[in-house]
Each structure stands twice: as structure tokens, then as C-alpha cells.
Coordinates of C-alpha atoms and ligand atoms in Angstrom, one line a residue:
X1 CA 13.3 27.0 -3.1
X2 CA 13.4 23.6 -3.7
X3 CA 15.6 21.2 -1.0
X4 CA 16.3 17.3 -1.1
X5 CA 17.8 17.6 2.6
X6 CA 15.9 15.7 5.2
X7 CA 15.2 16.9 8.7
X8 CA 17.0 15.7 11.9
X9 CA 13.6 14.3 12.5
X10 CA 13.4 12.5 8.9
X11 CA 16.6 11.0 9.1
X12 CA 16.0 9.5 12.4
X13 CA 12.5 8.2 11.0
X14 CA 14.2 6.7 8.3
X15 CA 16.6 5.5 10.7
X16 CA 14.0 3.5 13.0
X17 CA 12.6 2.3 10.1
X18 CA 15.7 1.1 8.3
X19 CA 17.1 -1.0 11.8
X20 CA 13.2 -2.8 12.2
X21 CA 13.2 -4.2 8.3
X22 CA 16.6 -5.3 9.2
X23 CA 15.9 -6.7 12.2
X24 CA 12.6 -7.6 13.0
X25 CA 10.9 -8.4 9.3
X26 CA 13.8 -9.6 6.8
X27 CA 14.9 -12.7 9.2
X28 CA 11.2 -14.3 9.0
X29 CA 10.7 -12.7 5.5
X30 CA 11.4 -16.0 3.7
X31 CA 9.7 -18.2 6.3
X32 CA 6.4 -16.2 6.1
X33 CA 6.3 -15.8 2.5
X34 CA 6.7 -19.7 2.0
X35 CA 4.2 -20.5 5.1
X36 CA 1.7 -18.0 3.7
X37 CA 1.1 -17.4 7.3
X38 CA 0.1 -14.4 8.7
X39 CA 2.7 -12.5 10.9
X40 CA 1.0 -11.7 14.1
X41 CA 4.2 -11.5 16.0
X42 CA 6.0 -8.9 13.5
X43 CA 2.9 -6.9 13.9
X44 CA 2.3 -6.7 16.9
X45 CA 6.4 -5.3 17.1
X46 CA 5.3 -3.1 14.6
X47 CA 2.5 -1.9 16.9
X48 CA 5.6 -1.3 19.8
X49 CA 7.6 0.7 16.9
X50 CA 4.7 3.0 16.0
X51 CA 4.1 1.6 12.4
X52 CA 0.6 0.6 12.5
X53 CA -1.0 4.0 13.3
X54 CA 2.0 5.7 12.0
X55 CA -0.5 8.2 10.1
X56 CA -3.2 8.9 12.5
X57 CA -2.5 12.2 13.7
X58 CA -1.1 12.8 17.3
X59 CA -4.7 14.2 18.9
X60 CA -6.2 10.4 18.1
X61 CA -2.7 8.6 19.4
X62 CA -1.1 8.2 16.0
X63 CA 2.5 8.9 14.8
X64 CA 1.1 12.6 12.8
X65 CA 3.5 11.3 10.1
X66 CA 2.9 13.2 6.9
X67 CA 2.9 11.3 3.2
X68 CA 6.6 12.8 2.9
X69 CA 7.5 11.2 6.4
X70 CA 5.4 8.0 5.1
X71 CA 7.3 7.9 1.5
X72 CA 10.5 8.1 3.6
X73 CA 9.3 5.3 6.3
X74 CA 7.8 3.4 3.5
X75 CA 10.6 3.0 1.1
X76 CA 12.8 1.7 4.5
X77 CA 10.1 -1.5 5.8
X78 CA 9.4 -2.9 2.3
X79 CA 13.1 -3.8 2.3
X80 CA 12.1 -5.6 5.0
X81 CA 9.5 -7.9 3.5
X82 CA 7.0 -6.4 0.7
X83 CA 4.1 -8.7 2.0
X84 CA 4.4 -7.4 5.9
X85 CA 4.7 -3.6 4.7
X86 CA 1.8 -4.1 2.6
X87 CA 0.0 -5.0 6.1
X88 CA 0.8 -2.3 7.5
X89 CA 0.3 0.9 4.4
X90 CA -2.9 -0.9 4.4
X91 CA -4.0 0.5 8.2
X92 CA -3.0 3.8 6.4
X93 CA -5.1 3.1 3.6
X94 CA -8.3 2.4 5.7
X95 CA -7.7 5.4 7.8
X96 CA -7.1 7.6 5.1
X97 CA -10.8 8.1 5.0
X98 CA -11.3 8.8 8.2
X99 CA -8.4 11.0 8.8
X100 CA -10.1 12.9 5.4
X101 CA -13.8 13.1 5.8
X102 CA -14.4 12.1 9.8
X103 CA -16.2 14.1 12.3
X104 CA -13.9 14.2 15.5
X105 CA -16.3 12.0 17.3
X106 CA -15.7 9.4 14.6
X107 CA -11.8 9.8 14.3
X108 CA -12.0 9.8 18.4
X109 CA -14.1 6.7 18.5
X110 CA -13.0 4.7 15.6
X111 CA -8.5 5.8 15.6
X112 CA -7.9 5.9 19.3
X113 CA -8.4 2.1 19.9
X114 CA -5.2 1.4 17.2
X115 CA -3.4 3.4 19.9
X116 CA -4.1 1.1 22.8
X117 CA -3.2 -2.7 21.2
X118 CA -1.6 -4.2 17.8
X119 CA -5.1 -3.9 15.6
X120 CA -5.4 -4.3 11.9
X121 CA -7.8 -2.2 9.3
X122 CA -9.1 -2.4 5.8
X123 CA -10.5 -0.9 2.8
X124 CA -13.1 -2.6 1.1
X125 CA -13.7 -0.8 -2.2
X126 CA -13.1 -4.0 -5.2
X127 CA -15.4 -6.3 -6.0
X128 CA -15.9 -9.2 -8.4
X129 CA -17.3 -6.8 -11.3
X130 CA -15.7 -3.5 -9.7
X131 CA -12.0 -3.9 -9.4
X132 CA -10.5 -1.3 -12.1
X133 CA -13.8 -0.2 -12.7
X134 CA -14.4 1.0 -9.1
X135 CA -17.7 3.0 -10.0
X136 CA -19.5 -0.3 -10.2
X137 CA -19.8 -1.2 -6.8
X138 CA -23.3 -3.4 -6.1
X139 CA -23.0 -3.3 -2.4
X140 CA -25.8 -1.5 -0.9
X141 CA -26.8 0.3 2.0
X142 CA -30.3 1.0 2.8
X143 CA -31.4 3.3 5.1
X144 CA -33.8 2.1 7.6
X145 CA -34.7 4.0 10.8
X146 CA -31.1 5.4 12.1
X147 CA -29.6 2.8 10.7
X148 CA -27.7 1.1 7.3
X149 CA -28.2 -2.2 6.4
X150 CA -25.3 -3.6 4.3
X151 CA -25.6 -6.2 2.0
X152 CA -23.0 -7.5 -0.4
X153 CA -19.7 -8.8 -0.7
X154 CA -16.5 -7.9 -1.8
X155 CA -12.8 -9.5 -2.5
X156 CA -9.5 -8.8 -2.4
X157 CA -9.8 -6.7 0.4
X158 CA -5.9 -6.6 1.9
X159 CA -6.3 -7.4 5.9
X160 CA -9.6 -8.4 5.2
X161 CA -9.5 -11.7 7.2
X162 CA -7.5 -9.8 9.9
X163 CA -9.2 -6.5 10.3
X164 CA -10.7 -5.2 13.5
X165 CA -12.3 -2.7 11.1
X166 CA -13.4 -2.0 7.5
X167 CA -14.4 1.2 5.5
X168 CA -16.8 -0.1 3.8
X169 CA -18.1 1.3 0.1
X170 CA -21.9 0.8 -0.8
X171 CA -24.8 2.0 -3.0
X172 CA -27.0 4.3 -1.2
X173 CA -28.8 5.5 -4.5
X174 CA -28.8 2.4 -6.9
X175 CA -29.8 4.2 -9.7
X176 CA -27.1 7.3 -9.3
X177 CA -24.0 4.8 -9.9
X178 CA -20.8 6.8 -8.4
X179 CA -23.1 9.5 -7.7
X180 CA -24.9 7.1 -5.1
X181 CA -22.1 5.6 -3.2
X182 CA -21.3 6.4 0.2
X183 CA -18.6 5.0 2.8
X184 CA -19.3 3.9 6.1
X185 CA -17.0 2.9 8.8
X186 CA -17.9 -0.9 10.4
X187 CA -16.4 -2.7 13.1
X188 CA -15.4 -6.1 11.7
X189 CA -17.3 -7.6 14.5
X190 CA -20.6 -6.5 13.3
X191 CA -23.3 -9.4 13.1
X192 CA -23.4 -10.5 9.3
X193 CA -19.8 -9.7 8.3
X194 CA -18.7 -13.1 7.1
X195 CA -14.6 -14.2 6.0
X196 CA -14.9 -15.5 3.1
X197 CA -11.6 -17.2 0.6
X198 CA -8.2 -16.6 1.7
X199 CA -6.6 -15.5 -1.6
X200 CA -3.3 -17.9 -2.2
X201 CA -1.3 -15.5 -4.1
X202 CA 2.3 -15.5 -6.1
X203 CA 4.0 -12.9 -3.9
X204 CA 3.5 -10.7 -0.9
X205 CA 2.2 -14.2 0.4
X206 CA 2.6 -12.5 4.1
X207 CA -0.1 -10.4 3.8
X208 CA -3.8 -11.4 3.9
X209 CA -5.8 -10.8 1.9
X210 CA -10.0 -12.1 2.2
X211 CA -13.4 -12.0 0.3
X212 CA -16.0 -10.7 2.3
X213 CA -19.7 -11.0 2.8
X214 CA -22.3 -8.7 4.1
X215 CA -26.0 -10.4 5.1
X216 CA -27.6 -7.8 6.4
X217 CA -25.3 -5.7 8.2
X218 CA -27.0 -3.0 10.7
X219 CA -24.3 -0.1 11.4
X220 CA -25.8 2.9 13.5
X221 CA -25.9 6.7 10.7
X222 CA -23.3 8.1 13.0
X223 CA -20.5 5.4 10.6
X224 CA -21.5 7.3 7.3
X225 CA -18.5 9.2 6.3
X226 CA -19.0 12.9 5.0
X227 CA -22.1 12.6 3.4
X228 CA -24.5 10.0 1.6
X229 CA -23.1 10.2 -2.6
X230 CA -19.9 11.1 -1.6
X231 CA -18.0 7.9 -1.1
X232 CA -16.6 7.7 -4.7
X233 CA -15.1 11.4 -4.1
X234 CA -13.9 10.0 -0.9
X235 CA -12.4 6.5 -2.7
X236 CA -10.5 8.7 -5.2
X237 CA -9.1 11.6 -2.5
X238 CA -7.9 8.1 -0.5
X239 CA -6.2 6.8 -3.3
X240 CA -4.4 9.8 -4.4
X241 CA -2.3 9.8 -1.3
X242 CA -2.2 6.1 -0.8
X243 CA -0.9 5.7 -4.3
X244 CA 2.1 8.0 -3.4
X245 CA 2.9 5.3 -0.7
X246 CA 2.8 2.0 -3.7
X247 CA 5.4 4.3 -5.1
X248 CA 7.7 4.7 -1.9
X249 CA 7.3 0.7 -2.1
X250 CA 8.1 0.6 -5.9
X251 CA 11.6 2.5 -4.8
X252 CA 12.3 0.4 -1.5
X253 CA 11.3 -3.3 -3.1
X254 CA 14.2 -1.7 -6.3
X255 CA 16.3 -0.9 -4.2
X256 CA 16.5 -4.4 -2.0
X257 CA 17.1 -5.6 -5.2
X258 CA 19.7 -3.1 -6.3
X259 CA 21.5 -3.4 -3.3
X260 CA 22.1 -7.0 -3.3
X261 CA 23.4 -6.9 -7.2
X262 CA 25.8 -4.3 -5.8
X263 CA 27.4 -6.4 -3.1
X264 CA 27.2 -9.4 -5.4
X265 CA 28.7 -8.2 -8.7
X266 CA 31.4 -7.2 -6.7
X267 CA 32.2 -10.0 -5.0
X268 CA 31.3 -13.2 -7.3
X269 CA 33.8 -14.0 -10.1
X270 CA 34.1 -15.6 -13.5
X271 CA 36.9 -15.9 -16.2
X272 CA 39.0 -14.9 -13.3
X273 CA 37.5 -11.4 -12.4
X274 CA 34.3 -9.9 -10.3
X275 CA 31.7 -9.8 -12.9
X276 CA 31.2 -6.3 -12.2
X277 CA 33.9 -5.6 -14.2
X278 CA 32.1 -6.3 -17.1
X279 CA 30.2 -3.7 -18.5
X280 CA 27.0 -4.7 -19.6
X281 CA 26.2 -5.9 -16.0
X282 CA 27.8 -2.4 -14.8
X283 CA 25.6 -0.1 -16.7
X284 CA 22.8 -2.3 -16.4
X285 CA 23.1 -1.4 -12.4
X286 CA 24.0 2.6 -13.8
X287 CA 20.7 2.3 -15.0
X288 CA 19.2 1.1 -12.1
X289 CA 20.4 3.6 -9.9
X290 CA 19.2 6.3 -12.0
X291 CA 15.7 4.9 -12.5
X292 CA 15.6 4.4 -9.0
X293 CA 16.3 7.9 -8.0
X294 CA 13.9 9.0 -10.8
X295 CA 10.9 7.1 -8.7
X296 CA 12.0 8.3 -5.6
X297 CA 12.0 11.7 -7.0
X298 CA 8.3 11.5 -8.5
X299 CA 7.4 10.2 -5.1
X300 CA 8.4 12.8 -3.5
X301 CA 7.4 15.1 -5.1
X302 CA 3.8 13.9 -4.7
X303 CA 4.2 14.1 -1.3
X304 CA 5.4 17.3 -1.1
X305 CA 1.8 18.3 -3.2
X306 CA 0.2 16.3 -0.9
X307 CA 1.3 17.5 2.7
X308 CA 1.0 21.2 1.0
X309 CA -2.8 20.6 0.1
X310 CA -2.2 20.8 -3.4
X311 CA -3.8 18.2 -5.5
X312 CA -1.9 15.3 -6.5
X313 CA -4.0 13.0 -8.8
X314 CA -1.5 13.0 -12.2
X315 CA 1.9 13.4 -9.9
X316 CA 0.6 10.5 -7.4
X317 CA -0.3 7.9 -10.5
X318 CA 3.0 9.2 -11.8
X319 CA 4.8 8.1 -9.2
X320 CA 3.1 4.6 -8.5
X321 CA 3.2 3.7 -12.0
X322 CA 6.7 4.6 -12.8
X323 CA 7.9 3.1 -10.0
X324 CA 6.1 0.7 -9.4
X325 CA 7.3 -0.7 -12.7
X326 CA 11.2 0.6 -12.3
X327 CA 10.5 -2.5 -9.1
X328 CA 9.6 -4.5 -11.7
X329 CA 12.2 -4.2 -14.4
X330 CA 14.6 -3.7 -11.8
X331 CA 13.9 -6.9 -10.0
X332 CA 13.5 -8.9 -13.3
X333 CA 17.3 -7.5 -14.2
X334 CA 18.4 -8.8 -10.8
X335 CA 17.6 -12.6 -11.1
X336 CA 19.2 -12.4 -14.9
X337 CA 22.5 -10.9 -12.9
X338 CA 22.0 -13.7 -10.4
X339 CA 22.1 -16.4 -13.4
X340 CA 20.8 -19.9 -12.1
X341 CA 21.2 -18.5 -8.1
X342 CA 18.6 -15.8 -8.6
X343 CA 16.1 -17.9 -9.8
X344 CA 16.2 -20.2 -6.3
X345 CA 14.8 -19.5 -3.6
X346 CA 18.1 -19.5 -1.4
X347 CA 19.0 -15.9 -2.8
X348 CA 16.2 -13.4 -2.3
X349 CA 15.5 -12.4 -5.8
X350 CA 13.2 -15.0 -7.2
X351 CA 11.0 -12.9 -3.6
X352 CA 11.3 -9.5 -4.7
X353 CA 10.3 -10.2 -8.3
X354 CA 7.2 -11.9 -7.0
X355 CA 6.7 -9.3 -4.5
X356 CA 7.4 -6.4 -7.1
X357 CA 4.5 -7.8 -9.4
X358 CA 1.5 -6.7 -7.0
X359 CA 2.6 -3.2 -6.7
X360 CA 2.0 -2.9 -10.6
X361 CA -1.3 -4.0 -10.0
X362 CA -3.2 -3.3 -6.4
X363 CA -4.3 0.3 -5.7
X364 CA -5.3 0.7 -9.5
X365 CA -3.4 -1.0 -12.0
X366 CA -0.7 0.4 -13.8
X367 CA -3.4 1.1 -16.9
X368 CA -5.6 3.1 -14.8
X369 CA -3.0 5.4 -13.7
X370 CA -1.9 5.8 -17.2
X371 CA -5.9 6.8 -17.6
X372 CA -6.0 9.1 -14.8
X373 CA -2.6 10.9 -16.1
X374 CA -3.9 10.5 -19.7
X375 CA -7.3 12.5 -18.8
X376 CA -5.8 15.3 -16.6
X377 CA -3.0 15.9 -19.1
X378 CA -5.4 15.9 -22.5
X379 CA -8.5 17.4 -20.2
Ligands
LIG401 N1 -10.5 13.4 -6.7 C1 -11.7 14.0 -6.6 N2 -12.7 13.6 -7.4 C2 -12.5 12.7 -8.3 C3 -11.3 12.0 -8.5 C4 -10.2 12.4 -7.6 N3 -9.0 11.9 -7.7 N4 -11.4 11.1 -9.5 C5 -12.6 11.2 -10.0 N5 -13.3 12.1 -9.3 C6 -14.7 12.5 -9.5 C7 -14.9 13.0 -10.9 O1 -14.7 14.4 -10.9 C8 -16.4 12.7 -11.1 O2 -17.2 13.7 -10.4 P1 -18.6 14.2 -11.0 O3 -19.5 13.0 -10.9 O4 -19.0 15.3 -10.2 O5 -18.4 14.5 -12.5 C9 -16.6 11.4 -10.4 O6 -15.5 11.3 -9.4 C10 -16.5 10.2 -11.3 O7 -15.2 10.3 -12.0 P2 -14.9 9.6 -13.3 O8 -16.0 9.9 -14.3 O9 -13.5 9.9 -13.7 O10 -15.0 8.1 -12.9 P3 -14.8 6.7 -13.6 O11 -15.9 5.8 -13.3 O12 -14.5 7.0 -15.1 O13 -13.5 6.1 -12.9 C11 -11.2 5.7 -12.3 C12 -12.4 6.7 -12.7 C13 -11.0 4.7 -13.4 C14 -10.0 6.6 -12.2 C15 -11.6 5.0 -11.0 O14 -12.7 4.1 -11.2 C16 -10.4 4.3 -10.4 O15 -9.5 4.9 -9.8 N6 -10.4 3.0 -10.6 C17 -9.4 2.1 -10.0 C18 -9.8 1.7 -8.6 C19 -8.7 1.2 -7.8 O16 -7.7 1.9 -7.7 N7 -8.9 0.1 -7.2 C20 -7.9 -0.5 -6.3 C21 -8.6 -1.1 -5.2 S1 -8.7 -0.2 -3.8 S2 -7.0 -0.6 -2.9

């Protein structure tokens, strides 16, 4: 049986979620995003709301929320500010892993703290000559005694300069190539973790994100996650539910979009009527509304694999590519229907459309999920 309904429980979710982006994150969206400042205080209210562990199940203090509960929270806080809810899907992110492939000793040692004060966490996975090409990591770990030693460096780590920890992916078998990677959990204050360049970027300019370096980095065996070869497997099984999350954001960063336009048409006039009375701009917003429920519909449906245990690699690069480029079409539309005010940075438009760029391009680029759909469909 198939049923759009959401739960008492969902709807309040959505709810909380919805009255926070309002509240708490769209007020100091514009002042962040031109500061390129990091918003300590919004996280730390998004620590008081539940938002930054939101995934960690209950047993480790978290929220237990499932990728369908995330998809729903998701879509609601990127209203909010894109750069600020990419902060915070990035703690997800990192403890995807964990949540995955940890021991409960590691998921007790390493997801409890988030519980106790507003922390931050990363995935480190890209580097200079591995960014869609993820297999060719040059990070290594070498085994000495009952410990690794890290060396390397990566960039464009989100939370990267803000982390209180990393999951960190390295060679342990040079020669193997994805065969040889494993992921290790590290504490960000490890000796020989260095910050390295802030990345100034077009959009999502709240969110941080960092190069980093690794000079001989000592991190006890225990912080291997599953086992040594297996950190590509674990890379991928991460991204295929964190990409059903770049989706929800595809749907919510439209719909701020799609939402203004709305209110706007309605109420702005020229040659003496609102100029949604005219019909290109009205089916140009028909057609957003329908692309728009056709994301959210591929996102939820991936979620719904997902939280079922089914797997989800084609239906989650479905629903991040499509929607993450119905956000960009949709936000692109919006400052043409805004004429000369959409392209200033009074109206929030000229934001979204900056903010709506990334998502076609972080967690694997819009090409590699058309190469991960190609192969499983022609496989
Ligand atoms: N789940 C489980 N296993 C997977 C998998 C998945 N989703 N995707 C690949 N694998 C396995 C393959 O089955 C293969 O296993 P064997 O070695 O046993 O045959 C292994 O991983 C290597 O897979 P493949 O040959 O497909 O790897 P490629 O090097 O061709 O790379 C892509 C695959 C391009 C999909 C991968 O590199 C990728 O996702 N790149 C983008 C990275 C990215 O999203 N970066 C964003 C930054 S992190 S926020």
C-alpha cells in the first residue's frame, strides 16, 4: 500500500523545524552569508532544538530520526538558510559512518559527547586529485604497533575548520587503490591535524568549509571503522543516504524560492494588473510546483528504500540530481520573475540561486550521479 500521509509525529517534526528556519536562521541568513562568518550562535540553538544529532539513534543521545523523518526536517531548515543547514546535514554526514559500520564502544565513545554540548563533525573524503574521482585518495595510514599514523591532506571538507571530529579516509594498502582504503574516526584535536585555507565561496557562505593537513597523525586501532579495505564500501553506503538528504535541500531551497514568487506575483503590479495574471509568469510557477513535488517525490521515495533496508544507490542519485537541479532552474526562474529586484541583494533571490548552485555539485556532482544511475540501469 502506498501512503503520502505523515504521522502525528512527522507533522510535528516538520512543525519544529519549519518555526526554527523562521525564527532562529532566516533573520541572520543575509547577515551571515555577507559576513562569511560562521554562526556559532544559530548552532548552538540548533544544538537546544535537537538538530545537530538529530540522526544519532536514541541509545547514543541522538534524535533516532530516520532518512524519511530527515527528508522531512531537511526540506523545512534549508528554507531557513541553505549555508547553516548544510552545517548541520554535515554532522549527519560524518556520523553516517559510524552509525553504519561502528562497534558500540565506538558509537558510545565517539556519538554520546554531541549529546552533552553544541559540537560540530566532518567527513573528510575529497582531495586535491580525488574529488569526483573519490577512489584516488593519497592519504595514508600506516600501521605501526597499535596504532595509525596519518599523513596527508585533504580540502573542501564542510565543518572542517569547525569540527570536534573527522572521519577520516586513508590508504592502508597503497598498491590496492579502493580496495586499500580504510576510515578511521579522529578527534580533531589530535596532534598533527593542521586547518589549513578557509574556502571563500559564491553561496552557502555560512558554512565552513577548510583544507586539512595530517603530519603524522597517531590515532589508537580501536578508531578503524569496520575493517581495514573497507572504507570505500563504507564512503559509498554513506553517500547513498546522505545524497537523499541534498535532495530534501534541492526541494526546500525551490521551494523558498517558489514561495516568494507566489506572494509576489500576486501582489506586484504592471500595466495596471498583478503580474500573475499574466500567463507566461503563471505557468512558469505551474511548472514549478509540479517539478517541485516531482523531487520531493523521488526523495521520498529513497527514503522510504532507505529506512526499509533496501538499497537505494540509483533512487538516492535520482533524487539529488533531479532536484538538486529543479533548485537550480527553479531559483534561476525566480530572479527573471523578480526582474531588476531579484537580482539585488534586498530580495532574497540573487541568495538562493547562489545557495542552489552547491547542491548540484557537493556530495558528487550532478555527473556522477548520472554515472551511478547510468551503470545500475545499463549493468
Ligand atoms: N554501495 C556499495 N558498494 C559500492 C557502491 C555503493 N553505493 N558504489 C561502489 N561500490 C563498490 C563497487 O561494487 C566496487 O566493489 P569491488 O571492488 O568489490 O568490485 C567498489 O566499490 C569500487 O566501485 P567502482 O568501481 O564503481 O568505483 P569507481 O572508482 O568507478 O567510483 C564513483 C565510483 C564514481 C561512484 C565514486 O568514486 C563516487 O561516488 N565519486 C563521487 C565522490 C563524491 O560524492 N564526493 C563528494 C565528496 S564527499 S561529501
Amino acid at each position: 500500500m502506498i501512503d503520502f500521509e505523515l504521522t502525528e509525529e512527522q507533522l510535528a517534526l516538520q512543525e519544529t523545524a519549519r518555526k526554527f528556519a523562521e525564527k532562529e536562521m532566516k533573520p541572520v541568513a543575509a547577515k551571515y552569508d555577507e559576513g562569511h562568518e560562521f554562526p556559532w550562535d544559530v548552532m548552538e540553538k540548533a544544538f537546544q532544538a535537537g538538530f545537530l544529532n538529530c540522526t544519532v539513534p536514541t541509545e547514543y543521545g541522538g534524535g533516532g530520526l530516520n532518512a524519511l523523518d530527515t527528508s522531512i526536517v531537511s526540506e523545512e531548515l534549508v528554507m531557513g538558510c541553505a549555508g547553516m543547514f548544510t552545517t548541520m546535514m554535515v554532522n549527519s554526514l560524518a556520523f553516517t559512518p559510524i552509525i553504519l559500520f561502528g562497534t558500540h564502544e565506538q558509537k558510545q565513545k565517539h556519538l554520546t559527547p554531541f549529546a552533552e554540548k553544541p559540537m560540530l563533525a566532518a567527513f573528510a573524503l575529497t582531495e586535491r586529485e580525488a574529488g569526483s574521482d573519490a577512489g584516488r585518495v593519497q592519504t595514508t595510514a600506516e600501521k605501526v604497533g597499535s596504532e595509525y599514523v596519518i599523513n596527508g591532506s585533504k580540502c573542501f571538507i564542510s565543518n572542517g575548520g569547525v569540527a570536534s571530529l573527522h572521519v577520516i579516509f586513508a590508504l592502508t594498502q597503497k598498491e590496492k587503490g579502493t580496495r586499500g582504503m580504510s576510515a578511521f574516526i579522529v578527534p580533531a584535536d589530535t596532534p598533527g591535524i593542521q586547518i589549513g585555507k578557509i574556502e571563500e565561496k559564491m553561496g552557502q557562505r555560512a558554512s565552513n568549509t577548510a583544507e586539512l593537513f595530517f603530519d603524522d597523525v597517531r590515532i589508537p586501532q580501536e578508531n578503524l571503522l569496520a575493517k581495514e579495505g573497507l572504507g570505500f564500501i563504507v564512503a559509498m553506503k554513506t553517500l547513498d543516504k546522505a545524497r537523499a538528504s541534498v535532495g530534501a535541500a534541492g526541494v526546500g531551497v525551490a521551494r523558498a524560492a517558489y514561495e516568494y514568487c507566489i506572494e509576489y506575483t500576486k501582489t506586484r503590479k504592471q500595466f495596471g494588473k498583478p503580474i500573475s495574471s499574466f500567463q507566461h509568469l503563471a505557468f512558469k510557477m505551474a511548472d514549478m510546483a509540479t517539478e517541485i513535488n516531482a523531487a520531493r517525490h523521488l526523495v521520498w521515495h529513497a527514503a522510504w528504500l532507505l529506512d526499509n533496508g533496501k538499497k537505494a544507490s540509483k533512487e538516492s542519485a535520482m533524487a539529488k540530481a533531479y532536484a538538486s537541479d529543479v533548485a537550480m532552474k527553479t531559483t534561476v526562474d525566480a530572479v527573471q520573475i523578480l526582474g531588476g529586484y531579484g537580482y539585488m541583494k534586498d530580495y532574497p533571490m540573487e541568495k538562493l540561486m547562489r545557495d542552489a548552485k552547491l547542491l548540484q555539485i557537493y556530495e558528487g556532482t550532478n555527473e556522477i550521479q548520472r554515472l551511478v544511475i547510468s551503470h545500475e540501469i545499463l549493468s
